[in-house]
Coordinates of C-alpha atoms in Angstrom, one line a residue:
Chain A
X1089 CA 96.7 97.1 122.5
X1090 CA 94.2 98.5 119.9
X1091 CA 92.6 101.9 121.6
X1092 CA 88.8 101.7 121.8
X1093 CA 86.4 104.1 123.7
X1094 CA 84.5 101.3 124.9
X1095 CA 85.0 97.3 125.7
X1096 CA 82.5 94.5 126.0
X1097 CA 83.5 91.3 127.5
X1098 CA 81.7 88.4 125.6
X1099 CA 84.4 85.7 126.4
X1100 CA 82.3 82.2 126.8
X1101 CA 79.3 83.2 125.3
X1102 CA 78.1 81.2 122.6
X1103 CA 76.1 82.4 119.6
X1104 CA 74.0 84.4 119.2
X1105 CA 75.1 86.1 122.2
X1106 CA 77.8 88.2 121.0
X1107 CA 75.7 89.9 118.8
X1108 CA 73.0 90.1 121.0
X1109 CA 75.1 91.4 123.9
X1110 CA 76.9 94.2 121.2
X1111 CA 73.5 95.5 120.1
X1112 CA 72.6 96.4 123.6
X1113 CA 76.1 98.3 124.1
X1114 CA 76.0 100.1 121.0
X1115 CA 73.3 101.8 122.1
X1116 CA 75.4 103.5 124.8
X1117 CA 78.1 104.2 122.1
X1118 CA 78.1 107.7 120.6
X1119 CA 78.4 107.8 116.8
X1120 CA 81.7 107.8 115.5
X1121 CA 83.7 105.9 118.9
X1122 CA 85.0 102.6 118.5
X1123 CA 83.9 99.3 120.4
X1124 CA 85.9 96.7 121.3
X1125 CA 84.2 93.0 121.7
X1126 CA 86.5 90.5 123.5
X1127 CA 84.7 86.8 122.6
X1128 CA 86.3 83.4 122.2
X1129 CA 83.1 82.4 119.9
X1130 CA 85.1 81.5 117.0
X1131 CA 81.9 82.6 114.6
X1132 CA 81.9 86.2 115.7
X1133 CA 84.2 87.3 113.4
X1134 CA 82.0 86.7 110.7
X1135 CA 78.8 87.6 112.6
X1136 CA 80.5 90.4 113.8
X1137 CA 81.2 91.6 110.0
X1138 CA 77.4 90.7 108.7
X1139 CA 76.2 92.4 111.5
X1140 CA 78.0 95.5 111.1
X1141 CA 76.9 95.6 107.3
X1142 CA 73.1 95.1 107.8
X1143 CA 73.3 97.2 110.7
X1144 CA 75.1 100.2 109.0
X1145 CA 77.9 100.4 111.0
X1146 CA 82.0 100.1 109.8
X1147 CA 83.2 96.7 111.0
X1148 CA 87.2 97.6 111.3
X1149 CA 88.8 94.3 112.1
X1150 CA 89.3 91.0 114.5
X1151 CA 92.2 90.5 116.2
X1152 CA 93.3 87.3 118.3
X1153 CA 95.6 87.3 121.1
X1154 CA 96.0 84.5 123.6
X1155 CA 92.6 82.2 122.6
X1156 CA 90.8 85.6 122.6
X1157 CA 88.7 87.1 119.4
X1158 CA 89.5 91.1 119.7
X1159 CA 86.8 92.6 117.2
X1160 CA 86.7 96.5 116.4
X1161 CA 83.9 98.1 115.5
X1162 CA 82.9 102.4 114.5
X1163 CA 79.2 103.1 115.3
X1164 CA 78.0 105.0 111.8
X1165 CA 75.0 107.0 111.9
X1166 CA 71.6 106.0 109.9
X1167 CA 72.4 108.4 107.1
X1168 CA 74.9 107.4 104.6
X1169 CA 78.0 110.2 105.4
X1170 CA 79.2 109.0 101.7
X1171 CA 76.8 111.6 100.6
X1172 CA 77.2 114.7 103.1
X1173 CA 78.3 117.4 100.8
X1174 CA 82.2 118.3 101.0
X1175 CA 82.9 122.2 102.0
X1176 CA 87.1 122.1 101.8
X1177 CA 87.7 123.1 98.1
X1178 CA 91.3 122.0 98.0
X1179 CA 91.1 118.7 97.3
X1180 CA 93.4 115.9 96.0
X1181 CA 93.2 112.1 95.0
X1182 CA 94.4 109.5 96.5
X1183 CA 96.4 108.6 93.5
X1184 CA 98.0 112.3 93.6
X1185 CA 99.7 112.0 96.9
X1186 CA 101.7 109.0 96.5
X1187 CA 103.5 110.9 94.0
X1188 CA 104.3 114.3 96.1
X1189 CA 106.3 114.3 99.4
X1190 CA 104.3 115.9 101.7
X1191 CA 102.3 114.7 104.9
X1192 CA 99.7 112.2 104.8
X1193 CA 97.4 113.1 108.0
X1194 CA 94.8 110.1 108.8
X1195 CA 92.7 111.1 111.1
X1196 CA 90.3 108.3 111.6
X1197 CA 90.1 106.7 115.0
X1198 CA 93.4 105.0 116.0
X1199 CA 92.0 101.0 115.6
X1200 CA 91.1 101.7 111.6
X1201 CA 94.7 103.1 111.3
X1202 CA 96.1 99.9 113.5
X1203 CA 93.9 97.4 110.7
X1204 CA 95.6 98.9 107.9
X1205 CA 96.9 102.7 106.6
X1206 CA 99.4 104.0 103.8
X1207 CA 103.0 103.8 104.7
X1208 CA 104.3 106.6 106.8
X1209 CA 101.3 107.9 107.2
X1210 CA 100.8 110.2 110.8
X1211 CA 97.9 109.5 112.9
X1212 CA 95.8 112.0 114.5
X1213 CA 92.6 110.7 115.0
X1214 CA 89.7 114.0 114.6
X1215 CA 88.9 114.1 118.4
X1216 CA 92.6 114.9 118.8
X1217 CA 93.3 117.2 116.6
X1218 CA 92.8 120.3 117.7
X1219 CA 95.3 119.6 120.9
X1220 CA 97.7 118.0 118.9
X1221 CA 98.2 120.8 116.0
X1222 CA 101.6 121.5 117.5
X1223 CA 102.8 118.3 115.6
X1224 CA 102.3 120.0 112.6
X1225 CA 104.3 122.2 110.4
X1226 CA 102.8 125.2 108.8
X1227 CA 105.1 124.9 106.0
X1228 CA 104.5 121.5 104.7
X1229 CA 101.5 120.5 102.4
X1230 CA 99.3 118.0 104.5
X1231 CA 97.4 115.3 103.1
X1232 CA 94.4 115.1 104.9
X1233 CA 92.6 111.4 104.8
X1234 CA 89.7 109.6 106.5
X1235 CA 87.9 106.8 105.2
X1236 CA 85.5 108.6 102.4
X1237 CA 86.9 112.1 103.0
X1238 CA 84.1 113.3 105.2
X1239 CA 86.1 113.3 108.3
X1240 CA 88.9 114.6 106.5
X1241 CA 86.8 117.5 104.9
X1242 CA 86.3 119.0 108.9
X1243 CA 89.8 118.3 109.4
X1244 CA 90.8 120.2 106.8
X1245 CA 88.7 123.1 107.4
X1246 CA 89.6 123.2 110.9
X1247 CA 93.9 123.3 110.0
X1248 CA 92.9 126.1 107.3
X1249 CA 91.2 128.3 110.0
X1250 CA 94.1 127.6 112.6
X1251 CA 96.5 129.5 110.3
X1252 CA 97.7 126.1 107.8
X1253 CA 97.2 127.1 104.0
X1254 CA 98.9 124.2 102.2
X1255 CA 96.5 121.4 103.1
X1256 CA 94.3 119.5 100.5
X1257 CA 91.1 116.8 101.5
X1258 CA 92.1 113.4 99.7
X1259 CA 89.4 111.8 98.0
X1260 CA 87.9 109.0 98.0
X1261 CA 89.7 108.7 100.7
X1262 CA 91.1 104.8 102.3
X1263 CA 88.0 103.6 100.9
X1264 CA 88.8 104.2 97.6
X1265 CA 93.0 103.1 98.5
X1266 CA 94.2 100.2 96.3
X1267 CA 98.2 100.5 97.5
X1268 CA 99.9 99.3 99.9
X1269 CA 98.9 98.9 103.7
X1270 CA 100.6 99.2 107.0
X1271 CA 99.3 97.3 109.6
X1272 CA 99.8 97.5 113.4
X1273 CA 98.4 94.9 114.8
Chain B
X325 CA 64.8 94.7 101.4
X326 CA 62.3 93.9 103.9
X327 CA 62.6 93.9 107.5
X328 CA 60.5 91.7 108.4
X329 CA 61.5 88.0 109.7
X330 CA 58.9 85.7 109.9
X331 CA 58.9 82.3 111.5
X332 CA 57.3 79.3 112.3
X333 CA 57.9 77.0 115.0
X334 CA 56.1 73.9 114.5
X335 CA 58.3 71.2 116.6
X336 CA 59.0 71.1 120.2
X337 CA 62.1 69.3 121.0
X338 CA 65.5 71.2 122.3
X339 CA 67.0 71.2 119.1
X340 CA 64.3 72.9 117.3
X341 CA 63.8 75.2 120.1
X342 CA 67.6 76.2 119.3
X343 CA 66.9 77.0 116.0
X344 CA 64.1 79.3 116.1
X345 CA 65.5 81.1 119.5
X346 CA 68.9 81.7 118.0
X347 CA 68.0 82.9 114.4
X348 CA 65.1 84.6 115.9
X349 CA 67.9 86.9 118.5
X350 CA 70.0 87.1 116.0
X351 CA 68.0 89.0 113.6
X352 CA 66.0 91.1 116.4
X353 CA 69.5 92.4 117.4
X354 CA 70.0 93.2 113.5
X355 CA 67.0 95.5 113.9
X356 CA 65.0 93.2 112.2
X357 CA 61.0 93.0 112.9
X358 CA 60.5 89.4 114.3
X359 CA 57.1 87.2 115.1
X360 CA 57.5 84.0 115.6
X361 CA 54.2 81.8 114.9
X362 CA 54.1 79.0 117.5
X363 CA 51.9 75.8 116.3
X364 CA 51.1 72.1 117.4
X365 CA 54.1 71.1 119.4
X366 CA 56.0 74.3 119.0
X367 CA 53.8 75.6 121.7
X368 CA 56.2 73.7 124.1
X369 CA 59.3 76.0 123.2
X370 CA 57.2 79.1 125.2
X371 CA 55.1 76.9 127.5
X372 CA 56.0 78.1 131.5
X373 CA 56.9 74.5 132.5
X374 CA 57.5 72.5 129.2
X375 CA 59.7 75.1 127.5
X376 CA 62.4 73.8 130.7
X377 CA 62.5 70.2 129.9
X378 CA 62.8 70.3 125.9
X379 CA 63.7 66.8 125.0
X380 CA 66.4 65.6 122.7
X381 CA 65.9 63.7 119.7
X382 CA 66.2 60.0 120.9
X383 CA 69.6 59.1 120.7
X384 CA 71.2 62.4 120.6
X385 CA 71.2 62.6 124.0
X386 CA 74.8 62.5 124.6
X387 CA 74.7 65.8 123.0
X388 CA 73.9 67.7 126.5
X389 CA 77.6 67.4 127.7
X390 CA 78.4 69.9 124.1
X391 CA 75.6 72.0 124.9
X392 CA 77.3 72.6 128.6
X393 CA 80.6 72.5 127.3
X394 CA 79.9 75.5 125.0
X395 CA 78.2 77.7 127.1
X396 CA 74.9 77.8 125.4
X397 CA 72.2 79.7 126.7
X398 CA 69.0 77.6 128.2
X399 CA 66.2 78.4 125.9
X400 CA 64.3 80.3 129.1
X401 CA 67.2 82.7 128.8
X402 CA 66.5 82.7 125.3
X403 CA 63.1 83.2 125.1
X404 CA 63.9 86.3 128.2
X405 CA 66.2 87.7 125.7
X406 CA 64.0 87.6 122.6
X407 CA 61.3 89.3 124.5
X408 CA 63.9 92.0 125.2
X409 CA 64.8 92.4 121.7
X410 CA 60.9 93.1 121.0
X411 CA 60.2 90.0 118.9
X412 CA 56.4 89.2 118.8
X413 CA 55.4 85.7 119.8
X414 CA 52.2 84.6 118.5
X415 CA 50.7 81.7 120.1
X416 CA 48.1 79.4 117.7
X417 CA 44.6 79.6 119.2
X418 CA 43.4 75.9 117.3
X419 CA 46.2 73.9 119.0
X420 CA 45.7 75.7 122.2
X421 CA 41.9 75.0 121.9
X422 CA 42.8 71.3 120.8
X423 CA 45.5 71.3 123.5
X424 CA 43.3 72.3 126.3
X425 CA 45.7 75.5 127.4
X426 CA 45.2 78.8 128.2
X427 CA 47.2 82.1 127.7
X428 CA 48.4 81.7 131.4
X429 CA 50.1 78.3 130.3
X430 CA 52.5 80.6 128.7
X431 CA 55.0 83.2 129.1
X432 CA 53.9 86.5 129.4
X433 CA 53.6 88.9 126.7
X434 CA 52.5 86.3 124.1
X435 CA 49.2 87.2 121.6
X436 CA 47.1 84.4 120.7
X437 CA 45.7 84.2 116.9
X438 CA 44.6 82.1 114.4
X439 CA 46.8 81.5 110.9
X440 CA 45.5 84.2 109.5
X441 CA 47.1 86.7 111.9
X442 CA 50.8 85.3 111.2
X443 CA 50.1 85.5 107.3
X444 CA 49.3 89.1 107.2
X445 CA 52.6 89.6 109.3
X446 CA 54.3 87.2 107.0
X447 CA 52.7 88.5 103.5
X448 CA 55.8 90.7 103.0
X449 CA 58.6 89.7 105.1
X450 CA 61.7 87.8 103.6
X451 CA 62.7 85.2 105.1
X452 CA 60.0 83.5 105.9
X453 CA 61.4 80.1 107.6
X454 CA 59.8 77.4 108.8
X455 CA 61.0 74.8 112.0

């Protein structure tokens, strides 16, 4: 089961009422939670996708299980986050920390990690973070990650002020990943 | 890229209701503008009584057991949820004159103008389609 912070039920419903059904409920979605929409109309997937892109929000990734279409989708906000300026100075690439042994922290929401993340990376979505930090070890570099390094730029300033000093921002971030994927789904 | 969808609906059998109804929800739940110019027999797709009998084309009748089958909405449902969505219908005043009906032969919420109203919509909105 793919974790979402909210689920539509749009089994039976032919087109174009999936997407008309997932307009009205993403209006009740805060920016940045997932939604999941359950549908059996086999052209959602690609609506679903189009949608997304005009729309300006991250289509994730469909799912079937059991005659059921499972898509994921991450409200974005109107602006473009690509360009909100980056405070964490120490950064890294994405190239750099395949070749170093620390931790690769992703902490985008738990179904963009389930649709495909770097091998062995740990997932800690943002919201969790700050509850979670005793997963962590103070010693080890950390790699933070998100998807353009905007997540991962708050991330990392909130590790350095809880006491971690050896963690870097990777940039681009998974946009910008052309290596190999695990996928959990 | 424009957000403006324009269409006209020009025919007023079930199929073509489908057509215009469908393309015209999907793009209003894009947050796409939408108006919707309804002419000649296209009036029937958002006439209160005629919009619930829609006719097949002859022959294609055996198609009603598919539209059942796959859950389609009826095009009142469709017309309730493009109103929803905010797109415009615009109802021609000539064939409405010709036709004899009034703006209470309709559903509500409709505006009544003449060509000229749907081409200064239209003049810069991509696509323009026509059914």
């Amino acid at each position: 089961m793919i974790k979402s912070d909210i689920q539509l039920d749009a089994k039976g419903l032919a087109c174009p009422m999936p997407i008309v059904r997932t307009k009205k409920v993403m209006n009740n979605v805060a920016e940045g939670q997932v939604l999941e929409i359950q549908a059996t109309d086999k052209g959602s997937t690609a609506d679903l996708a189009a949608w997304a892109k005009t729309v300006g929000h991250q289509y994730i990734g469909t799912k079937e299980e059991g005659g059921v279409l499972y898509h994921y989708i991450r409200k974005c906000s109107a602006e473009n986050s690509d360009f909100i300026e980056k405070a964490f100075e120490q950064t890294i690439s994405n190239e750099e920390i395949t070749a170093r042994n620390g931790l690769i922290l992703d902490v985008r929401e738990a179904a963009e990690y389930a649709f495909g993340h770097i091998p062995g990376a740990k997932s800690i979505p943002m919201g969790e973070l700050e509850k979670r930090l005793a997963e962590l070890d103070k010693e080890q570099e950390i790699y933070v990650i998100c998807r353009t390094g905007t997540r991962s730029d708050l991330a990392a300033q909130m590790l350095a002020e809880q006491g971690f000093t050896n963690v870097y921002n990777v940039l681009p971030g998974m946009s910008g990943w052309n290596g190999e994927l695990s996928k959990e789904i | 890229m424009s957000n403006k969808v324009a269409i006209i609906a020009s025919t007023g059998g079930l199929f073509d209701a489908y057509k215009v109804f469908n393309i015209a929800t999907a793009a209003a739940a894009s947050e796409k503008e939408v108006a919707i110019f309804f002419t000649f027999e296209g009036l029937n797709l958002i006439h209160k009584q005629a919009m619930y009998n829609l006719e097949m084309p002859a022959g294609k009748e055996h198609f009603a057991e598919g539209f059942e089958k796959a859950q389609v909405p009826n095009i009142p449902q469709l017309v309730e949820v493009a109103g929803e969505l905010g797109v415009k219908f615009i109802a021609c005043q000539m064939t409405m004159d010709i036709m004899g009906l009034s703006k209470e032969d309709f559903v509500t919420g409709i505006e009544v103008g003449g060509a000229v109203t749907f081409l200064e919509y239209a003049k810069d909105a991509s696509p323009a389609l026509t059914f």
